Coordinates of C-alpha atoms and ligand atoms in Angstrom, one line a residue:
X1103 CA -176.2 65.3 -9.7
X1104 CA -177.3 63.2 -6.3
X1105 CA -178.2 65.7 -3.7
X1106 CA -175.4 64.8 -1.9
X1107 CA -171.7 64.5 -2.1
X1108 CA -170.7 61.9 0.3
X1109 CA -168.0 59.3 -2.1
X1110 CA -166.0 60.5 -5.2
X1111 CA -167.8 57.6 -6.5
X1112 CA -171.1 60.0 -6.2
X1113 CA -169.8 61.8 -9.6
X1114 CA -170.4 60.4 -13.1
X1115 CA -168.2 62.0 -15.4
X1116 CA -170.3 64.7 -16.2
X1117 CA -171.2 65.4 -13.2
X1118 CA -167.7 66.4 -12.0
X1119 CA -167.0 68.1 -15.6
X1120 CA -170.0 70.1 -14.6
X1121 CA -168.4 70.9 -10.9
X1122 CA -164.9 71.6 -13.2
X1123 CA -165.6 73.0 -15.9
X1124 CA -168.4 75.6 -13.3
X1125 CA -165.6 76.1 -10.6
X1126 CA -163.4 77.0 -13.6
X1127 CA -166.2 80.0 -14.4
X1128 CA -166.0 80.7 -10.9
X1129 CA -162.4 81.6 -10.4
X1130 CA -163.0 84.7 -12.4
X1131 CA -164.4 85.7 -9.1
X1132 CA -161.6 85.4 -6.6
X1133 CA -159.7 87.8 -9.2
X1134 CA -162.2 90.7 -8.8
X1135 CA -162.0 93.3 -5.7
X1136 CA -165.0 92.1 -4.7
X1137 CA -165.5 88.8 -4.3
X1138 CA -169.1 88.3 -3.9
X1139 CA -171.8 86.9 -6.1
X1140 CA -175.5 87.0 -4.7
X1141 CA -176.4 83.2 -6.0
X1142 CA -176.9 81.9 -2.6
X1143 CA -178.7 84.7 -1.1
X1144 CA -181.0 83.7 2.1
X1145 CA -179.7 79.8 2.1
X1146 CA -177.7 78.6 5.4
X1147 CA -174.7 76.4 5.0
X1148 CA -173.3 74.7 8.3
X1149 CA -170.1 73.5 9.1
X1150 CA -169.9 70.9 11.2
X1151 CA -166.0 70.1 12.1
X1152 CA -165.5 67.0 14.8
X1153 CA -161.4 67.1 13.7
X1154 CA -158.9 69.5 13.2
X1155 CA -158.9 71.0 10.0
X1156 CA -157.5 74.6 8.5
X1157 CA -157.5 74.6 4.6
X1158 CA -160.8 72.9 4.6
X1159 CA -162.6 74.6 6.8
X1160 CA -161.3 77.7 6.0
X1161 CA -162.2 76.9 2.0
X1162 CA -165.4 75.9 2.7
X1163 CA -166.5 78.6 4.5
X1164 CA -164.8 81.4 2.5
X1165 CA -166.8 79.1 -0.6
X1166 CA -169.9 79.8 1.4
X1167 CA -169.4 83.3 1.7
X1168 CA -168.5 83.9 -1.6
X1169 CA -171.9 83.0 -3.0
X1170 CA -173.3 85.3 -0.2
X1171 CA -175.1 82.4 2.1
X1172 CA -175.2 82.6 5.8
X1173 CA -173.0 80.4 7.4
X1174 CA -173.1 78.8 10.7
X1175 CA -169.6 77.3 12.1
X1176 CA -170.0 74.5 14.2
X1177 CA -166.2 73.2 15.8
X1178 CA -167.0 70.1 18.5
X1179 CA -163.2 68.9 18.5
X1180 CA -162.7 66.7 21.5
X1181 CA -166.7 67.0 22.8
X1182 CA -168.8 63.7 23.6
X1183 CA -170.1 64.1 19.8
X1184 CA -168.4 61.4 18.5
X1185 CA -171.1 58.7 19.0
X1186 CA -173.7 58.2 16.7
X1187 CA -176.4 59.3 18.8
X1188 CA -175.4 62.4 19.5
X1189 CA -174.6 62.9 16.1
X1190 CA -178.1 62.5 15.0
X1191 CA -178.9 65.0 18.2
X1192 CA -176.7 67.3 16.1
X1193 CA -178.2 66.4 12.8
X1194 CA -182.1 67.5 14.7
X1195 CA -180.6 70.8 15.7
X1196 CA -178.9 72.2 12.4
X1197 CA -182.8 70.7 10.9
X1198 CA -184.1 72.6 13.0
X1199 CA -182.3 75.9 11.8
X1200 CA -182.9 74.9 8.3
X1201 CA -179.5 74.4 7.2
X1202 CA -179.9 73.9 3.5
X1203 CA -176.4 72.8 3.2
X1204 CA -174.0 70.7 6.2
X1205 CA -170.5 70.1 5.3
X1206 CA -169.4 67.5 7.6
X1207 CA -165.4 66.5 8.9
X1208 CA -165.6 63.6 10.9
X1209 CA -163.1 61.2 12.6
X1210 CA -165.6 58.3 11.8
X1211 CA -165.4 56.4 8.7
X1212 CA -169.3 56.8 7.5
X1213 CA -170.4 59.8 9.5
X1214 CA -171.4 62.1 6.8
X1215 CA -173.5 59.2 5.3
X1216 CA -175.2 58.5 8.4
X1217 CA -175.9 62.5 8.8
X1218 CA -177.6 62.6 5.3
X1219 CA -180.1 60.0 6.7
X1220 CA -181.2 62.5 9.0
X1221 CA -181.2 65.9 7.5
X1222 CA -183.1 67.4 4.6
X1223 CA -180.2 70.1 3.3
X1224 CA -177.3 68.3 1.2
X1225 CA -174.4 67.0 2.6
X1226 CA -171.3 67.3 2.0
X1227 CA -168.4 65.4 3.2
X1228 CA -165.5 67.2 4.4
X1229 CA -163.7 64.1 5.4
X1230 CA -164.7 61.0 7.1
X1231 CA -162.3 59.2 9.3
X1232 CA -160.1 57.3 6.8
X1233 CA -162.9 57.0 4.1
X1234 CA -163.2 59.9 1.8
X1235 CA -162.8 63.4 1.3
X1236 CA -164.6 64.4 -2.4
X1237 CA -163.8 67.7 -2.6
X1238 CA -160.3 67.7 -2.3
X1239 CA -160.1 65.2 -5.2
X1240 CA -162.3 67.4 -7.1
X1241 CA -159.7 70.5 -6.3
X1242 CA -156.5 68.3 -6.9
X1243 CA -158.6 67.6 -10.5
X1244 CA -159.0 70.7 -11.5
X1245 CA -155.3 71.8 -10.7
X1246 CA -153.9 68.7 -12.6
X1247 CA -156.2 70.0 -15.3
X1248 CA -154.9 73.5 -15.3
X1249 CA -151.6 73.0 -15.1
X1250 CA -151.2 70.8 -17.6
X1251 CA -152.9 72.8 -19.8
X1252 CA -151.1 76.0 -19.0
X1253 CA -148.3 74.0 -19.5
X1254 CA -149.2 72.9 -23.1
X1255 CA -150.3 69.2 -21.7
X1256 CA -147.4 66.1 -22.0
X1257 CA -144.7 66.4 -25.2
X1258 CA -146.9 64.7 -28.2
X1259 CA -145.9 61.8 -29.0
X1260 CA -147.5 60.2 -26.3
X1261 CA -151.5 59.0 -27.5
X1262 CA -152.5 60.8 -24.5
X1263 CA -154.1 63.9 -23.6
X1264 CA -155.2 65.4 -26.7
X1265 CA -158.1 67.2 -25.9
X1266 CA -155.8 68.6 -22.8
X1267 CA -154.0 70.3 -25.5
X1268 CA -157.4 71.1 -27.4
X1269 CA -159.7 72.5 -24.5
X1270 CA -160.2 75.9 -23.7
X1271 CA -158.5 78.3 -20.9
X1272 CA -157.3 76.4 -18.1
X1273 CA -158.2 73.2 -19.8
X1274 CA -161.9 74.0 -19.5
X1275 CA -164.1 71.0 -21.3
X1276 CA -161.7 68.2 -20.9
X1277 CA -161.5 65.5 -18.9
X1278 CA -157.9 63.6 -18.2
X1279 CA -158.1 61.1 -20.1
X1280 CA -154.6 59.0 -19.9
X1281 CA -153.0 61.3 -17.7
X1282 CA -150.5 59.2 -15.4
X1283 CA -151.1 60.2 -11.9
X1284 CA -148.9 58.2 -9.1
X1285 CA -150.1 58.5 -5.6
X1286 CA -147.1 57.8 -3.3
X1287 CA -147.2 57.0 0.8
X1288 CA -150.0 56.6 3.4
X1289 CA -153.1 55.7 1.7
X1290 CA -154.3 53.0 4.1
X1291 CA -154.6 56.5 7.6
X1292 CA -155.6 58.7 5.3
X1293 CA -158.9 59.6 2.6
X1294 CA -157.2 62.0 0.0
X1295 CA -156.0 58.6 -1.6
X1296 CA -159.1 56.8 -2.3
X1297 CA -161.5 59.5 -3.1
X1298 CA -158.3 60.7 -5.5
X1299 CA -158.2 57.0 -7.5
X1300 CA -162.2 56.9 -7.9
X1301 CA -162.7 60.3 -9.0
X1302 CA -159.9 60.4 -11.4
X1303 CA -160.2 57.1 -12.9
X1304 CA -163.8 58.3 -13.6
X1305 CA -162.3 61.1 -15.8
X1306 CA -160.0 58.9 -17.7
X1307 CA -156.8 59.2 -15.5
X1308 CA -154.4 55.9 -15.5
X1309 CA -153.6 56.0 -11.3
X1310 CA -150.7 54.1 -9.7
X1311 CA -150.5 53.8 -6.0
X1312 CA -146.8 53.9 -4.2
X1313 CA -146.9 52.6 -0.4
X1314 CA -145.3 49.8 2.0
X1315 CA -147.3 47.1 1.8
X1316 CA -148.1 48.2 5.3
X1317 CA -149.7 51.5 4.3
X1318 CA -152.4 50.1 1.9
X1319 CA -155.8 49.1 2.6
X1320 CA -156.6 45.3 2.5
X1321 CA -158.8 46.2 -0.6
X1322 CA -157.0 48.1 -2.6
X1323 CA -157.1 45.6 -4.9
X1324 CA -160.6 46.4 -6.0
X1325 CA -160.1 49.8 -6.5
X1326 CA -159.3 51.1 -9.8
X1327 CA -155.7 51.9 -10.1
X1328 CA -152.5 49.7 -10.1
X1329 CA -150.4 49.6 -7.3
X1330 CA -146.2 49.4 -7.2
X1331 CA -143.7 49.5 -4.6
X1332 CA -140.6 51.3 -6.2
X1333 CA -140.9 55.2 -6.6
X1334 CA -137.6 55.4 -9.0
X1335 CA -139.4 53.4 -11.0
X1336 CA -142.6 55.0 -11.2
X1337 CA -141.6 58.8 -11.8
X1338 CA -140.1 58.7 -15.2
X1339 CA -143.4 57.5 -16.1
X1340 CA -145.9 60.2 -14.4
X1341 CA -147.1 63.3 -15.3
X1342 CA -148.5 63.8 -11.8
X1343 CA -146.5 62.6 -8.4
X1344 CA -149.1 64.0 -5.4
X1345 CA -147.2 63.0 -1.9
X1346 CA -149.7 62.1 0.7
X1347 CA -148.7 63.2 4.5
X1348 CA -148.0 60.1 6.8
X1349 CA -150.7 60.2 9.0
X1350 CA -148.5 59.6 12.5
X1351 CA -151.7 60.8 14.7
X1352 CA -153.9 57.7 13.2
X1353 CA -151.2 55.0 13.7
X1354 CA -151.5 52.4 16.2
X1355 CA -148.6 50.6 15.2
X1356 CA -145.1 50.5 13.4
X1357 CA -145.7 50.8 10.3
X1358 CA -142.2 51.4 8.9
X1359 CA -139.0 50.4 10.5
X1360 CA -137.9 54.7 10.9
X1361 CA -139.1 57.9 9.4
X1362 CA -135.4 57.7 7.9
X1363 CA -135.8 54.6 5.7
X1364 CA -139.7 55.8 5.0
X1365 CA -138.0 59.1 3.5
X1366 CA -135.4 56.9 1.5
X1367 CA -138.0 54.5 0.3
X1368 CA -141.0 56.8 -0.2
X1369 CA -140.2 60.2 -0.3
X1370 CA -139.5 63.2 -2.5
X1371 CA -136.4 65.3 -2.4
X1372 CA -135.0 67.4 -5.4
X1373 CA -132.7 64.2 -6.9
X1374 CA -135.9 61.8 -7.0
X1375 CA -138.1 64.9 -8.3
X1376 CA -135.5 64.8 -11.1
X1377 CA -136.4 62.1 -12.2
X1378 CA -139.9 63.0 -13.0
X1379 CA -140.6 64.2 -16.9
X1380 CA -140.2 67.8 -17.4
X1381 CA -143.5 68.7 -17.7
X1382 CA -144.5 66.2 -14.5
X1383 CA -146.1 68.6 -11.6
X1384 CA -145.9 67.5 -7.8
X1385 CA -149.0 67.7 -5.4
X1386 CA -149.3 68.0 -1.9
X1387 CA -153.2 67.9 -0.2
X1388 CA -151.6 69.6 2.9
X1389 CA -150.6 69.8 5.9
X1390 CA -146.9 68.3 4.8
X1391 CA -144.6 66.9 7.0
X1392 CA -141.6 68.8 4.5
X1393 CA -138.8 66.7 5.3
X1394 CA -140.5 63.3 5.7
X1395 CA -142.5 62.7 2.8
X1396 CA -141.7 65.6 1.2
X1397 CA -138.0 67.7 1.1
X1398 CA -138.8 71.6 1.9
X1399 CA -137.1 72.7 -1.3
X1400 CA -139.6 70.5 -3.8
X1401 CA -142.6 71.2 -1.6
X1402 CA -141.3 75.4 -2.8
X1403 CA -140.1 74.1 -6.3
X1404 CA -141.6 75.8 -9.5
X1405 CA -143.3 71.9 -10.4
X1406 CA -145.4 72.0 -6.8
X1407 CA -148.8 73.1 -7.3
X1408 CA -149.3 73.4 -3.1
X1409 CA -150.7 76.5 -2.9
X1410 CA -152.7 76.5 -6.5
X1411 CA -154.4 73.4 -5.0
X1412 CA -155.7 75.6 -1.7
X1413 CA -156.4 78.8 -3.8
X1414 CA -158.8 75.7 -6.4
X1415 CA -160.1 74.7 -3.2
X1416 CA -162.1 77.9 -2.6
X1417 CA -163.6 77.6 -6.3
X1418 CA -164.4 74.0 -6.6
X1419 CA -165.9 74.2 -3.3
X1420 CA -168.1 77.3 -4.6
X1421 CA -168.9 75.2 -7.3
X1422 CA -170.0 72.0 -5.1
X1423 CA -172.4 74.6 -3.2
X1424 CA -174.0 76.1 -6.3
X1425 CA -174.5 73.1 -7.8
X1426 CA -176.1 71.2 -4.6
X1427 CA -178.0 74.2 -3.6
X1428 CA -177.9 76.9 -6.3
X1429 CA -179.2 74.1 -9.0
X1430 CA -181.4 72.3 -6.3
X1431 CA -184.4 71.6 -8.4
X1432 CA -182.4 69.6 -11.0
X1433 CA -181.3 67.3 -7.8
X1434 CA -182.7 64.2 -7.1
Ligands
LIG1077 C1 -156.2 66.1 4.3 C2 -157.2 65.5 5.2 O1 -157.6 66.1 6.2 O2 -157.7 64.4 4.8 N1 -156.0 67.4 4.4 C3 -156.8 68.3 3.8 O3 -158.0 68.2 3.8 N2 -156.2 69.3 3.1 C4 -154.9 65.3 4.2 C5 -154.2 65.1 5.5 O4 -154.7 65.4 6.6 O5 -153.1 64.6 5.4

């Protein structure tokens, strides 16, 4: 593994079987009482939050915890920091408390890149602007993994994923290969998307992107996925439907004519989820805007994996930090 996890596009396929497959060993943890190992005993992790956040802050630093490290919140929402300059300022200072690990958030595209230039600890990215945010397609993996294992996988007859049905508890050992994910509404404001379609097309997923043609990135056609424009006619085909949350804090313009016709186009209520196979599940990254994207009573609906996809967070981020730090003489 690269001592760092900045892109998605970071992970070969074993590396992020590794990160599933330990975060999966992991989650036997968060069941005990005590919910403590001593792995990361006398290392410092830092994080470093520019922009709002609550699940991945939160996650990270009960992560940290967890694995018994000392960690150092740092929250400069709305300060000066948002230049590069002072960034590296920041940067000297957590070097010079010897943070072995920075998770960085950041409302610039590139930030946590530009940090690892400066520090010797790993970093993490927690977000960056409208670029990428690794972990949280390494904890929307793992769920997709899990519950379609728990669930038995997708009805045979399909040449898809055997070794779903073959791996061990939780889906432990397999990868996804020719699972249908669709990815359905602002890709173009937000990170979830992209690092999603790189990380799992690199374990074998077939992804389909949903937007207006206003809501994609000019170069999404280089990324690795297909892209469509009519939701009806994508669900009968997906095993996995994850909603992203129109980003209405990033947009500068009209992007759609009314949140009205962006819910009739491009979002889920209970007689589109219908349409979905029965084993399909739906994902959320969070926070949802229930009622635009996503109707209240499919955001609470037996297929949503919301809140299995915060409570993965916790272990997939535990296994990010033992990996990078826990495992650091392996790193390169
Ligand atoms: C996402 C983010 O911040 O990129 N949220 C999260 O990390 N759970 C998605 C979003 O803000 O819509």
């Amino acid at each position: 593994m690269k001592r760092h996890l900045i892109s998605a596009a970071d992970l070969t396929r074993d590396d992020a079987l590794l990160i599933l497959d330990t975060a999966a060993e992991l989650a036997g943890v968060a069941a005990r009482p005590i919910k403590k190992l001593p792995t990361l005993r006398g290392r410092t992790v830092v994080n470093l939050f520019f922009e709002d956040s609550t699940r991945t802050r939160i996650s990270f630093e009960a992560a940290a915890k967890r694995l018994s490290a000392d960690v150092i919140n740092f929250s400069a929402k709305g300060s000066s920091v948002a230049k590069g300059e002072s960034l590296k300022d920041t940067a000297l200072t957590l070097e010079a408390m010897g943070a072995d690990a920075v998770v960085i958030r950041h409302s610039a595209s590139g930030a946590a890149h530009r940090l690892a230039e400066w520090v010797r600890g790993s970093v993490v990215n927690a977000g960056d602007g409208t670029h990428e945010h690794p972990t949280q397609a390494l904890l929307d993996a793992f769920t997709i993994r899990q519950r379609l294992a728990r669930q038995g996988a997708v009805p045979d007859g399909r040449d898809v994923p055997h070794d779903l049905r073959d791996a061990g508890p939780d889906g432990r050992g397999a990868a996804l290969d020719g699972v249908r994910v669709t990815i359905v509404g602002d890709v173009l404001h937000g990170r979830v998307a992209r690092s999603n379609v790189l990380l799992l097309s690199t374990l074998g997923a077939e992804v389909t992107l949903v937007a207006p043609p206003t809501l994609l990135p000019f170069a999404v056609g280089s990324w690795p996925c297909s892209v469509g424009y009519d939701l009806d006619a994508e669900l009968p085909k997906s095993d996995v439907v994850m909603m992203l949350r129109v980003q209405q804090e990033r947009m500068t313009a009209a992007y759609f004519p009314t949140i009205r016709e962006y819910r009739r186009r491009y979002g889920l209520d209970a007689g589109r989820m219908a349409l979905l196979p029965g084993h399909a599940i739906v994902m959320h990254p969070g926070p949802m805007n229930r009622g635009m994207e996503i109707a209240a009573d499919v955001a609470d609906s037996p297929r949503s994996t919301v809140v299995d996809q915060v409570a993965n967070g916790v272990t997939v981020r535990m296994a990010v930090l033992y990996l990078l730090l826990g495992g650091a003489e392996a790193a390169s």
